[in-house]
Amino acid sequence: MKPVYLVSDTILSPLGFSSEENIKKVRDNVSGIQLIDDKKLHKEPFYGAKIEASLLEKESENKKLTSYSKLEQMMILSIQQLLDATTSLNINEVGIVISTTKGNIDSLEIELHSEKAYLSNLSNTIKTHFGLKNLPVIISNACISGGLAVAVAKRMIQSEMYKDVLVIGGDLLSEFTLSGFFSFQAVSNAPCKPFSKFRTGVSLGEAVAALWLSDRDEINKTKIQITGEASANDANHISGPSRTGEGLYISITKALKEAKITSESIDYISAHGTATPFNDEMEAIAFNRASLQKVPMNSLKGYYGHTLGASALIETIVARHSLLNNELFASKGFDELGVSQEVNVLTENKKTTLHRILNTASGFGGCNVALILEKVNS
C-alpha cells in the first residue's frame, strides 16, 4: 500500500496555542488541569482543563473570528496555523476530516433547538469559511474519534482520493458533557491519575488539534509514517469496556499485522488511560494479551484531561514529536500501580532511541482503535 506520512501539526489547548508550546509544557510535566468554579458548567467546583478565555479572544479578534462559536474559532485557527506554516498546501486540493464527539452542543444552552448543534453544521461552517469545494467529513465515534479520523485520512490517501488530508479534532467543556460524566459518577474529585491504585475517575478537558497527512515523502527529512491501523468494537456495554479487553486486543493485533511487525518491535505505548477503574484495567489486560506489558507506556490525560474528540489526535501528535525527538514523557499523576496486570508506566521523562510507537484509544459503545507510527530516516 502507498505510504502515508504525518507531516505537520498544531495543538490548541490550556497548555498553549502551538505544538511547540504544548510539547514544552508536557516535557516540563506541567498539567493544564485545575480546579474550575464555573456555575455555567457545573453547580459545584470540579477539576478540568479549560482554555483561558482571554487568550482565545485575542487570537479570534486578530483573525476576525468573533462571529463564530468557540469551537469553530479554535478549529479555524488550527487549520489556518497549518496553512500559514506551509505555503505549498492548497486548502482546496486536500481532504478534510473533522473529529468531534459533541461539536457545538453548548449552543443548546442558548437556544433549545439550535441548528448549530448538528454536526453537519460544523462541517458546513468550515467549508464556507475557507471557501472549500468539498464538504469536510465528520467522524464522531465517541472517544476514539480522533484516532479513527487519522485512520480514515490514511485510507483516503491510500485509495487515491487525495494526496493530502487535514484532520481537525476538537471538543469543549460544556454543561451537557460534564453532566453526562457526573451522572456516571466517573469524574475524579482530584486531577486524574491514570493506572494508579488511588485513581478516582476522569478529568475532562477541552482542546483542538490539527494534523496534516500526506503521501509526499520529499517534505521532511525525518519522516513519520503511519504503518498500521485498525478498529474493532467489542459490543460489551453502552459505556463499560470489555472486561477481557477484546476489542482493543483485536485492534492492536490487526494494526501490528498491517505494519508487518510483532509486539517486540514496539518501543512505546501512548495509552488511552482515562483513570476510570474499568478503562485502565481493560487496557492493562489487552496490553498483556498482546505481549506488550514490558513496553514503556504513559497516558497524557494527566496533562490535558480527557478532551474527547481531540484526545487520540493530540496523543498521535505528541507521539510524532516523541519519535522526532527520541523522548518519552512521565505519565502525569501516576503513583502506585492500580491494575491487576503488569504494565510499564513511565514515572519520569526519558531520552531513548525510538523507532515505532503504538497509540490506542477506547470509547463508549465498545469502540477501540490502534495506530502504529514508525520513524523513517532518509
mmCIF file of C-alpha atoms in Angstrom:
data_model
loop_
_atom_site.group_PDB
_atom_site.id
_atom_site.type_symbol
_atom_site.label_atom_id
_atom_site.label_comp_id
_atom_site.label_asym_id
_atom_site.label_seq_id
_atom_site.Cartn_x
_atom_site.Cartn_y
_atom_site.Cartn_z
ATOM 1 C CA MET A 1 0.000 0.000 0.000
ATOM 2 C CA LYS A 2 1.012 3.612 -0.579
ATOM 3 C CA PRO A 3 2.964 5.040 2.408
ATOM 4 C CA VAL A 4 1.286 7.839 4.379
ATOM 5 C CA TYR A 5 3.272 10.317 6.464
ATOM 6 C CA LEU A 6 2.454 12.673 9.335
ATOM 7 C CA VAL A 7 3.888 15.948 8.070
ATOM 8 C CA SER A 8 2.892 18.830 10.341
ATOM 9 C CA ASP A 9 0.608 19.554 13.288
ATOM 10 C CA THR A 10 -0.687 22.020 15.826
ATOM 11 C CA ILE A 11 -2.389 21.813 19.225
ATOM 12 C CA LEU A 12 -4.588 24.495 20.831
ATOM 13 C CA SER A 13 -5.091 23.625 24.491
ATOM 14 C CA PRO A 14 -4.763 25.009 28.036
ATOM 15 C CA LEU A 15 -1.029 24.268 27.669
ATOM 16 C CA GLY A 16 -0.582 26.601 24.694
ATOM 17 C CA PHE A 17 -1.617 27.510 21.174
ATOM 18 C CA SER A 18 1.016 25.584 19.214
ATOM 19 C CA SER A 19 2.507 22.103 19.217
ATOM 20 C CA GLU A 20 5.832 23.521 20.377
ATOM 21 C CA GLU A 21 4.263 25.194 23.433
ATOM 22 C CA ASN A 22 2.362 22.027 24.270
ATOM 23 C CA ILE A 23 5.370 19.730 23.952
ATOM 24 C CA LYS A 24 7.441 22.038 26.155
ATOM 25 C CA LYS A 25 4.781 22.033 28.887
ATOM 26 C CA VAL A 26 4.456 18.244 28.755
ATOM 27 C CA ARG A 27 8.258 17.953 28.847
ATOM 28 C CA ASP A 28 8.239 20.155 31.956
ATOM 29 C CA ASN A 29 5.474 17.940 33.425
ATOM 30 C CA VAL A 30 3.043 20.862 33.603
ATOM 31 C CA SER A 31 -0.648 19.965 33.736
ATOM 32 C CA GLY A 32 -3.496 22.019 32.331
ATOM 33 C CA ILE A 33 -5.901 20.531 34.894
ATOM 34 C CA GLN A 34 -7.078 22.977 37.535
ATOM 35 C CA LEU A 35 -9.947 23.452 39.957
ATOM 36 C CA ILE A 36 -12.718 25.154 37.955
ATOM 37 C CA ASP A 37 -15.504 27.075 39.663
ATOM 38 C CA ASP A 38 -17.941 27.961 36.875
ATOM 39 C CA LYS A 39 -21.639 27.601 37.624
ATOM 40 C CA LYS A 40 -22.427 27.704 33.889
ATOM 41 C CA LEU A 41 -20.547 24.436 33.502
ATOM 42 C CA HIS A 42 -21.343 22.676 36.778
ATOM 43 C CA LYS A 43 -23.030 23.628 40.022
ATOM 44 C CA GLU A 44 -20.001 22.609 42.106
ATOM 45 C CA PRO A 45 -16.265 23.228 41.557
ATOM 46 C CA PHE A 46 -14.569 20.424 39.608
ATOM 47 C CA TYR A 47 -11.148 19.553 38.248
ATOM 48 C CA GLY A 48 -10.735 20.012 34.499
ATOM 49 C CA ALA A 49 -8.593 21.608 31.794
ATOM 50 C CA LYS A 50 -10.098 24.806 30.384
ATOM 51 C CA ILE A 51 -8.641 27.176 27.778
ATOM 52 C CA GLU A 52 -8.068 30.709 29.043
ATOM 53 C CA ALA A 53 -10.837 32.853 27.534
ATOM 54 C CA SER A 54 -8.674 35.951 27.131
ATOM 55 C CA LEU A 55 -6.102 34.035 25.051
ATOM 56 C CA LEU A 56 -8.721 32.726 22.629
ATOM 57 C CA GLU A 57 -10.450 36.124 22.429
ATOM 58 C CA LYS A 58 -7.176 37.832 21.482
ATOM 59 C CA GLU A 59 -6.435 35.289 18.761
ATOM 60 C CA SER A 60 -10.002 35.418 17.416
ATOM 61 C CA GLU A 61 -10.078 39.211 17.287
ATOM 62 C CA ASN A 62 -6.828 39.263 15.329
ATOM 63 C CA LYS A 63 -8.273 36.801 12.802
ATOM 64 C CA LYS A 64 -11.763 38.392 12.823
ATOM 65 C CA LEU A 65 -13.437 35.199 14.029
ATOM 66 C CA THR A 66 -15.592 36.575 16.848
ATOM 67 C CA SER A 67 -18.830 35.808 14.987
ATOM 68 C CA TYR A 68 -18.093 32.074 15.228
ATOM 69 C CA SER A 69 -18.678 29.736 18.170
ATOM 70 C CA LYS A 70 -15.767 28.916 20.473
ATOM 71 C CA LEU A 71 -15.201 25.505 18.890
ATOM 72 C CA GLU A 72 -15.436 26.934 15.370
ATOM 73 C CA GLN A 73 -12.923 29.652 16.247
ATOM 74 C CA MET A 74 -10.445 27.088 17.540
ATOM 75 C CA MET A 75 -10.845 24.785 14.540
ATOM 76 C CA ILE A 76 -10.428 27.649 12.067
ATOM 77 C CA LEU A 77 -7.347 28.874 13.957
ATOM 78 C CA SER A 78 -5.791 25.396 13.924
ATOM 79 C CA ILE A 79 -6.330 24.958 10.187
ATOM 80 C CA GLN A 80 -5.006 28.450 9.489
ATOM 81 C CA GLN A 81 -1.858 27.746 11.513
ATOM 82 C CA LEU A 82 -1.045 24.778 9.288
ATOM 83 C CA LEU A 83 -1.777 26.772 6.122
ATOM 84 C CA ASP A 84 0.370 29.707 7.280
ATOM 85 C CA ALA A 85 3.280 27.375 8.003
ATOM 86 C CA THR A 86 3.031 25.559 4.661
ATOM 87 C CA THR A 87 2.754 27.653 1.515
ATOM 88 C CA SER A 88 2.668 24.535 -0.673
ATOM 89 C CA LEU A 89 -0.575 23.334 0.923
ATOM 90 C CA ASN A 90 -3.649 24.271 -1.139
ATOM 91 C CA ILE A 91 -6.752 24.040 1.055
ATOM 92 C CA ASN A 92 -8.937 23.296 -1.983
ATOM 93 C CA GLU A 93 -6.900 20.308 -3.035
ATOM 94 C CA VAL A 94 -6.841 18.482 0.301
ATOM 95 C CA GLY A 95 -9.330 16.276 2.076
ATOM 96 C CA ILE A 96 -10.558 17.453 5.455
ATOM 97 C CA VAL A 97 -11.717 15.151 8.247
ATOM 98 C CA ILE A 98 -13.231 16.613 11.432
ATOM 99 C CA SER A 99 -13.333 14.529 14.614
ATOM 100 C CA THR A 100 -15.615 15.546 17.468
ATOM 101 C CA THR A 101 -17.970 13.839 19.886
ATOM 102 C CA LYS A 102 -20.316 16.724 20.680
ATOM 103 C CA GLY A 103 -19.478 19.584 18.309
ATOM 104 C CA ASN A 104 -21.388 22.765 19.157
ATOM 105 C CA ILE A 105 -23.548 21.059 21.800
ATOM 106 C CA ASP A 106 -23.128 24.127 24.023
ATOM 107 C CA SER A 107 -25.329 26.077 21.585
ATOM 108 C CA LEU A 108 -28.351 24.290 23.094
ATOM 109 C CA GLU A 109 -27.731 26.227 26.310
ATOM 110 C CA ILE A 110 -28.584 29.400 24.377
ATOM 111 C CA GLU A 111 -31.250 28.075 22.028
ATOM 112 C CA LEU A 112 -33.038 24.776 22.685
ATOM 113 C CA HIS A 113 -33.436 23.862 19.032
ATOM 114 C CA SER A 114 -30.218 25.421 17.773
ATOM 115 C CA GLU A 115 -29.176 24.150 14.345
ATOM 116 C CA LYS A 116 -25.552 24.717 15.363
ATOM 117 C CA ALA A 117 -25.822 21.587 17.490
ATOM 118 C CA TYR A 118 -25.985 19.430 14.359
ATOM 119 C CA LEU A 119 -22.530 18.110 13.466
ATOM 120 C CA SER A 120 -23.224 18.763 9.788
ATOM 121 C CA ASN A 121 -23.498 22.466 10.628
ATOM 122 C CA LEU A 122 -19.913 22.436 11.903
ATOM 123 C CA SER A 123 -18.748 20.875 8.651
ATOM 124 C CA ASN A 124 -20.659 23.488 6.650
ATOM 125 C CA THR A 125 -19.115 26.320 8.686
ATOM 126 C CA ILE A 126 -15.565 25.135 7.905
ATOM 127 C CA LYS A 127 -16.477 24.694 4.229
ATOM 128 C CA THR A 128 -17.956 28.200 3.987
ATOM 129 C CA HIS A 129 -15.173 29.969 5.891
ATOM 130 C CA PHE A 130 -12.391 28.554 3.720
ATOM 131 C CA GLY A 131 -14.443 28.532 0.506
ATOM 132 C CA LEU A 132 -13.963 24.812 0.027
ATOM 133 C CA LYS A 133 -15.270 22.862 -2.955
ATOM 134 C CA ASN A 134 -15.941 19.747 -0.887
ATOM 135 C CA LEU A 135 -17.686 19.308 2.446
ATOM 136 C CA PRO A 136 -15.394 18.084 5.243
ATOM 137 C CA VAL A 137 -16.079 14.568 6.514
ATOM 138 C CA ILE A 138 -17.251 14.289 10.146
ATOM 139 C CA ILE A 139 -16.068 11.397 12.317
ATOM 140 C CA SER A 140 -17.976 11.063 15.586
ATOM 141 C CA ASN A 141 -17.364 7.734 17.283
ATOM 142 C CA ALA A 142 -17.121 8.501 20.986
ATOM 143 C CA CYS A 143 -13.622 8.812 22.458
ATOM 144 C CA ILE A 144 -11.802 7.111 19.582
ATOM 145 C CA SER A 145 -12.939 9.806 17.116
ATOM 146 C CA GLY A 146 -9.519 11.488 16.814
ATOM 147 C CA GLY A 147 -7.639 8.236 16.229
ATOM 148 C CA LEU A 148 -10.282 6.891 13.866
ATOM 149 C CA ALA A 149 -10.126 10.150 11.891
ATOM 150 C CA VAL A 150 -6.373 9.622 11.396
ATOM 151 C CA ALA A 151 -7.055 6.060 10.194
ATOM 152 C CA VAL A 152 -9.760 7.289 7.792
ATOM 153 C CA ALA A 153 -7.427 10.015 6.467
ATOM 154 C CA LYS A 154 -4.750 7.380 5.814
ATOM 155 C CA ARG A 155 -7.216 5.267 3.869
ATOM 156 C CA MET A 156 -8.420 8.276 1.857
ATOM 157 C CA ILE A 157 -4.836 8.851 0.715
ATOM 158 C CA GLN A 158 -4.148 5.186 0.044
ATOM 159 C CA SER A 159 -7.328 4.921 -2.044
ATOM 160 C CA GLU A 160 -6.026 7.931 -4.060
ATOM 161 C CA MET A 161 -8.920 10.226 -3.176
ATOM 162 C CA TYR A 162 -6.354 12.839 -2.074
ATOM 163 C CA LYS A 163 -2.612 13.267 -1.819
ATOM 164 C CA ASP A 164 -3.032 15.337 1.360
ATOM 165 C CA VAL A 165 -5.609 15.226 4.171
ATOM 166 C CA LEU A 166 -6.036 17.529 7.167
ATOM 167 C CA VAL A 167 -7.504 16.015 10.335
ATOM 168 C CA ILE A 168 -9.011 18.503 12.804
ATOM 169 C CA GLY A 169 -10.297 17.274 16.152
ATOM 170 C CA GLY A 170 -11.913 19.142 18.999
ATOM 171 C CA ASP A 171 -14.373 19.258 21.868
ATOM 172 C CA LEU A 172 -15.198 21.734 24.620
ATOM 173 C CA LEU A 173 -16.059 21.586 28.280
ATOM 174 C CA SER A 174 -19.827 22.037 28.385
ATOM 175 C CA GLU A 175 -22.671 21.610 30.836
ATOM 176 C CA PHE A 176 -24.023 18.778 28.674
ATOM 177 C CA THR A 177 -20.774 16.777 28.650
ATOM 178 C CA LEU A 178 -19.988 17.345 32.310
ATOM 179 C CA SER A 179 -23.497 16.397 33.444
ATOM 180 C CA GLY A 180 -23.199 13.152 31.492
ATOM 181 C CA PHE A 181 -19.911 12.113 33.078
ATOM 182 C CA PHE A 182 -21.055 13.224 36.538
ATOM 183 C CA SER A 183 -24.192 11.099 36.119
ATOM 184 C CA PHE A 184 -21.904 8.085 35.596
ATOM 185 C CA GLN A 185 -20.053 9.091 38.791
ATOM 186 C CA ALA A 186 -16.962 8.973 36.608
ATOM 187 C CA VAL A 187 -15.459 12.422 37.321
ATOM 188 C CA SER A 188 -12.493 12.487 39.687
ATOM 189 C CA ASN A 189 -12.531 14.682 42.808
ATOM 190 C CA ALA A 190 -8.861 15.495 42.093
ATOM 191 C CA PRO A 191 -6.655 15.708 38.979
ATOM 192 C CA CYS A 192 -6.892 12.310 37.300
ATOM 193 C CA LYS A 193 -4.299 9.593 37.996
ATOM 194 C CA PRO A 194 -4.229 7.101 35.095
ATOM 195 C CA PHE A 195 -3.378 3.494 36.003
ATOM 196 C CA SER A 196 -2.882 4.442 39.658
ATOM 197 C CA LYS A 197 -4.111 2.482 42.652
ATOM 198 C CA PHE A 198 -5.840 5.557 44.056
ATOM 199 C CA ARG A 199 -7.425 6.811 40.826
ATOM 200 C CA THR A 200 -10.983 8.056 41.279
ATOM 201 C CA GLY A 201 -12.060 8.804 37.733
ATOM 202 C CA VAL A 202 -11.624 11.062 34.741
ATOM 203 C CA SER A 203 -10.804 14.764 34.485
ATOM 204 C CA LEU A 204 -12.357 16.402 31.426
ATOM 205 C CA GLY A 205 -10.639 18.957 29.232
ATOM 206 C CA GLU A 206 -11.041 20.986 26.067
ATOM 207 C CA ALA A 207 -8.719 21.321 23.097
ATOM 208 C CA VAL A 208 -8.472 21.386 19.327
ATOM 209 C CA ALA A 209 -5.689 19.801 17.283
ATOM 210 C CA ALA A 210 -4.857 19.569 13.587
ATOM 211 C CA LEU A 211 -2.656 17.107 11.710
ATOM 212 C CA TRP A 212 -1.512 17.070 8.074
ATOM 213 C CA LEU A 213 -1.139 13.633 6.451
ATOM 214 C CA SER A 214 0.419 13.188 3.008
ATOM 215 C CA ASP A 215 1.815 10.611 0.599
ATOM 216 C CA ARG A 216 4.592 13.016 -0.423
ATOM 217 C CA ASP A 217 7.877 11.776 1.022
ATOM 218 C CA GLU A 218 10.025 14.735 -0.025
ATOM 219 C CA ILE A 219 8.618 17.180 2.551
ATOM 220 C CA ASN A 220 10.505 16.176 5.712
ATOM 221 C CA LYS A 221 13.982 14.677 6.035
ATOM 222 C CA THR A 222 12.916 12.561 9.006
ATOM 223 C CA LYS A 223 9.553 11.074 8.144
ATOM 224 C CA ILE A 224 6.924 9.673 10.489
ATOM 225 C CA GLN A 225 4.828 7.078 8.701
ATOM 226 C CA ILE A 226 1.562 5.526 9.849
ATOM 227 C CA THR A 227 2.241 1.884 9.024
ATOM 228 C CA GLY A 228 -0.697 0.181 10.719
ATOM 229 C CA GLU A 229 -4.190 0.975 11.975
ATOM 230 C CA ALA A 230 -7.268 -0.968 12.950
ATOM 231 C CA SER A 231 -10.542 -0.514 14.787
ATOM 232 C CA ALA A 232 -12.751 -3.089 16.496
ATOM 233 C CA ASN A 233 -15.913 -2.908 18.602
ATOM 234 C CA ASP A 234 -16.366 -5.359 21.472
ATOM 235 C CA ALA A 235 -20.110 -4.534 21.788
ATOM 236 C CA ASN A 236 -19.842 -5.145 25.538
ATOM 237 C CA HIS A 237 -21.920 -2.307 27.014
ATOM 238 C CA ILE A 238 -23.151 1.199 26.233
ATOM 239 C CA SER A 239 -20.461 2.712 28.480
ATOM 240 C CA GLY A 240 -18.408 -0.117 30.028
ATOM 241 C CA PRO A 241 -15.478 -1.687 28.134
ATOM 242 C CA SER A 242 -14.992 -5.419 27.658
ATOM 243 C CA ARG A 243 -13.586 -6.963 30.826
ATOM 244 C CA THR A 244 -11.208 -9.035 28.668
ATOM 245 C CA GLY A 245 -10.040 -6.114 26.504
ATOM 246 C CA GLU A 246 -11.264 -8.000 23.436
ATOM 247 C CA GLY A 247 -11.933 -5.018 21.145
ATOM 248 C CA LEU A 248 -8.659 -3.293 21.964
ATOM 249 C CA TYR A 249 -6.723 -6.557 21.660
ATOM 250 C CA ILE A 250 -8.195 -7.184 18.192
ATOM 251 C CA SER A 251 -7.388 -3.602 17.134
ATOM 252 C CA ILE A 252 -3.778 -3.930 18.294
ATOM 253 C CA THR A 253 -3.169 -7.315 16.653
ATOM 254 C CA LYS A 254 -4.670 -6.190 13.337
ATOM 255 C CA ALA A 255 -2.630 -2.968 13.372
ATOM 256 C CA LEU A 256 0.541 -4.980 14.039
ATOM 257 C CA LYS A 257 -0.337 -7.306 11.174
ATOM 258 C CA GLU A 258 -0.799 -4.425 8.730
ATOM 259 C CA ALA A 259 2.510 -2.904 9.843
ATOM 260 C CA LYS A 260 4.112 -6.348 9.363
ATOM 261 C CA ILE A 261 5.716 -6.313 12.788
ATOM 262 C CA THR A 262 5.364 -8.121 16.114
ATOM 263 C CA SER A 263 4.805 -6.655 19.563
ATOM 264 C CA GLU A 264 8.576 -6.875 20.202
ATOM 265 C CA SER A 265 9.089 -4.037 17.691
ATOM 266 C CA ILE A 266 7.018 -1.502 19.669
ATOM 267 C CA ASP A 267 9.188 0.943 21.650
ATOM 268 C CA TYR A 268 6.449 2.885 23.439
ATOM 269 C CA ILE A 269 2.688 2.876 24.011
ATOM 270 C CA SER A 270 0.594 6.025 24.197
ATOM 271 C CA ALA A 271 -2.390 4.602 26.058
ATOM 272 C CA HIS A 272 -5.925 5.936 26.383
ATOM 273 C CA GLY A 273 -5.654 5.888 30.198
ATOM 274 C CA THR A 274 -8.774 7.760 31.339
ATOM 275 C CA ALA A 275 -8.163 6.891 35.022
ATOM 276 C CA THR A 276 -11.581 5.269 35.400
ATOM 277 C CA PRO A 277 -11.479 1.875 37.157
ATOM 278 C CA PHE A 278 -12.773 -0.160 34.219
ATOM 279 C CA ASN A 279 -10.896 1.518 31.346
ATOM 280 C CA ASP A 280 -7.410 1.286 32.831
ATOM 281 C CA GLU A 281 -7.969 -2.317 33.920
ATOM 282 C CA MET A 282 -9.231 -3.256 30.442
ATOM 283 C CA GLU A 283 -6.233 -1.656 28.749
ATOM 284 C CA ALA A 284 -3.779 -3.437 31.037
ATOM 285 C CA ILE A 285 -5.409 -6.778 30.204
ATOM 286 C CA ALA A 286 -5.362 -6.055 26.447
ATOM 287 C CA PHE A 287 -1.691 -4.997 26.517
ATOM 288 C CA ASN A 288 -0.776 -8.196 28.350
ATOM 289 C CA ARG A 289 -2.740 -10.312 25.876
ATOM 290 C CA ALA A 290 -0.753 -8.609 23.101
ATOM 291 C CA SER A 291 2.585 -9.249 24.948
ATOM 292 C CA LEU A 292 3.161 -5.521 25.431
ATOM 293 C CA GLN A 293 3.324 -5.412 29.227
ATOM 294 C CA LYS A 294 7.068 -4.589 29.311
ATOM 295 C CA VAL A 295 6.866 -1.702 26.807
ATOM 296 C CA PRO A 296 7.194 1.821 28.298
ATOM 297 C CA MET A 297 3.747 3.385 28.446
ATOM 298 C CA ASN A 298 2.037 6.583 29.521
ATOM 299 C CA SER A 299 -1.265 8.402 29.396
ATOM 300 C CA LEU A 300 -1.482 12.097 28.520
ATOM 301 C CA LYS A 301 -4.799 12.545 30.338
ATOM 302 C CA GLY A 302 -2.945 13.880 33.392
ATOM 303 C CA TYR A 303 -1.795 16.825 31.261
ATOM 304 C CA TYR A 304 -4.880 17.556 29.154
ATOM 305 C CA GLY A 305 -7.736 15.813 30.897
ATOM 306 C CA HIS A 306 -9.956 13.794 28.577
ATOM 307 C CA THR A 307 -10.542 16.008 25.530
ATOM 308 C CA LEU A 308 -12.906 13.503 23.876
ATOM 309 C CA GLY A 309 -12.818 14.045 20.079
ATOM 310 C CA ALA A 310 -9.393 15.687 20.304
ATOM 311 C CA SER A 311 -7.750 13.222 22.703
ATOM 312 C CA ALA A 312 -6.464 10.494 20.367
ATOM 313 C CA LEU A 313 -5.439 13.118 17.816
ATOM 314 C CA ILE A 314 -3.399 15.023 20.418
ATOM 315 C CA GLU A 315 -1.832 11.755 21.523
ATOM 316 C CA THR A 316 -0.896 10.963 17.904
ATOM 317 C CA ILE A 317 0.714 14.392 17.543
ATOM 318 C CA VAL A 318 2.688 14.078 20.792
ATOM 319 C CA ALA A 319 3.756 10.588 19.694
ATOM 320 C CA ARG A 320 5.024 12.068 16.411
ATOM 321 C CA HIS A 321 7.156 14.561 18.342
ATOM 322 C CA SER A 322 8.372 11.801 20.672
ATOM 323 C CA LEU A 323 9.650 9.900 17.627
ATOM 324 C CA LEU A 324 11.267 13.010 16.147
ATOM 325 C CA ASN A 325 12.964 13.962 19.430
ATOM 326 C CA ASN A 326 13.623 10.462 20.835
ATOM 327 C CA GLU A 327 11.993 11.329 24.136
ATOM 328 C CA LEU A 328 9.275 9.901 26.366
ATOM 329 C CA PHE A 329 7.249 11.723 28.985
ATOM 330 C CA ALA A 330 6.229 10.755 32.501
ATOM 331 C CA SER A 331 2.623 9.700 32.980
ATOM 332 C CA LYS A 332 1.351 12.661 34.998
ATOM 333 C CA GLY A 333 -0.380 11.734 38.263
ATOM 334 C CA PHE A 334 0.840 8.145 38.397
ATOM 335 C CA ASP A 335 1.944 6.877 41.805
ATOM 336 C CA GLU A 336 1.315 3.207 42.593
ATOM 337 C CA LEU A 337 0.153 0.640 40.043
ATOM 338 C CA GLY A 338 -3.568 0.056 40.390
ATOM 339 C CA VAL A 339 -4.402 -2.542 37.745
ATOM 340 C CA SER A 340 -4.328 -6.310 38.057
ATOM 341 C CA GLN A 341 -1.928 -6.886 35.155
ATOM 342 C CA GLU A 342 1.649 -5.714 34.743
ATOM 343 C CA VAL A 343 2.208 -2.552 32.674
ATOM 344 C CA ASN A 344 5.342 -0.417 32.430
ATOM 345 C CA VAL A 345 4.085 3.083 33.299
ATOM 346 C CA LEU A 346 6.647 5.864 32.800
ATOM 347 C CA THR A 347 7.357 7.688 36.054
ATOM 348 C CA GLU A 348 9.884 10.154 34.629
ATOM 349 C CA ASN A 349 10.901 11.661 31.306
ATOM 350 C CA LYS A 350 13.316 9.551 29.308
ATOM 351 C CA LYS A 351 15.619 10.124 26.329
ATOM 352 C CA THR A 352 15.841 6.957 24.262
ATOM 353 C CA THR A 353 16.074 5.806 20.666
ATOM 354 C CA LEU A 354 12.584 5.341 19.269
ATOM 355 C CA HIS A 355 11.502 3.650 16.050
ATOM 356 C CA ARG A 356 7.873 2.581 16.493
ATOM 357 C CA ILE A 357 5.007 3.748 18.676
ATOM 358 C CA LEU A 358 1.588 2.267 19.376
ATOM 359 C CA ASN A 359 -1.220 4.721 20.101
ATOM 360 C CA THR A 360 -4.552 3.363 21.374
ATOM 361 C CA ALA A 361 -7.978 4.730 22.233
ATOM 362 C CA SER A 362 -11.195 3.218 23.547
ATOM 363 C CA GLY A 363 -14.663 4.648 23.977
ATOM 364 C CA PHE A 364 -18.319 4.282 24.870
ATOM 365 C CA GLY A 365 -20.249 1.632 22.977
ATOM 366 C CA GLY A 366 -17.223 -0.686 22.913
ATOM 367 C CA CYS A 367 -15.231 1.103 20.200
ATOM 368 C CA ASN A 368 -11.433 0.797 20.027
ATOM 369 C CA VAL A 369 -8.666 1.943 17.672
ATOM 370 C CA ALA A 370 -4.938 1.286 17.403
ATOM 371 C CA LEU A 371 -2.394 3.246 15.352
ATOM 372 C CA ILE A 372 1.259 2.366 14.689
ATOM 373 C CA LEU A 373 3.685 5.181 13.861
ATOM 374 C CA GLU A 374 7.163 4.488 12.518
ATOM 375 C CA LYS A 375 10.193 6.740 12.033
ATOM 376 C CA VAL A 376 11.757 6.534 8.579
ATOM 377 C CA ASN A 377 15.064 8.353 8.039
ATOM 378 C CA SER A 378 16.070 9.465 4.549
#
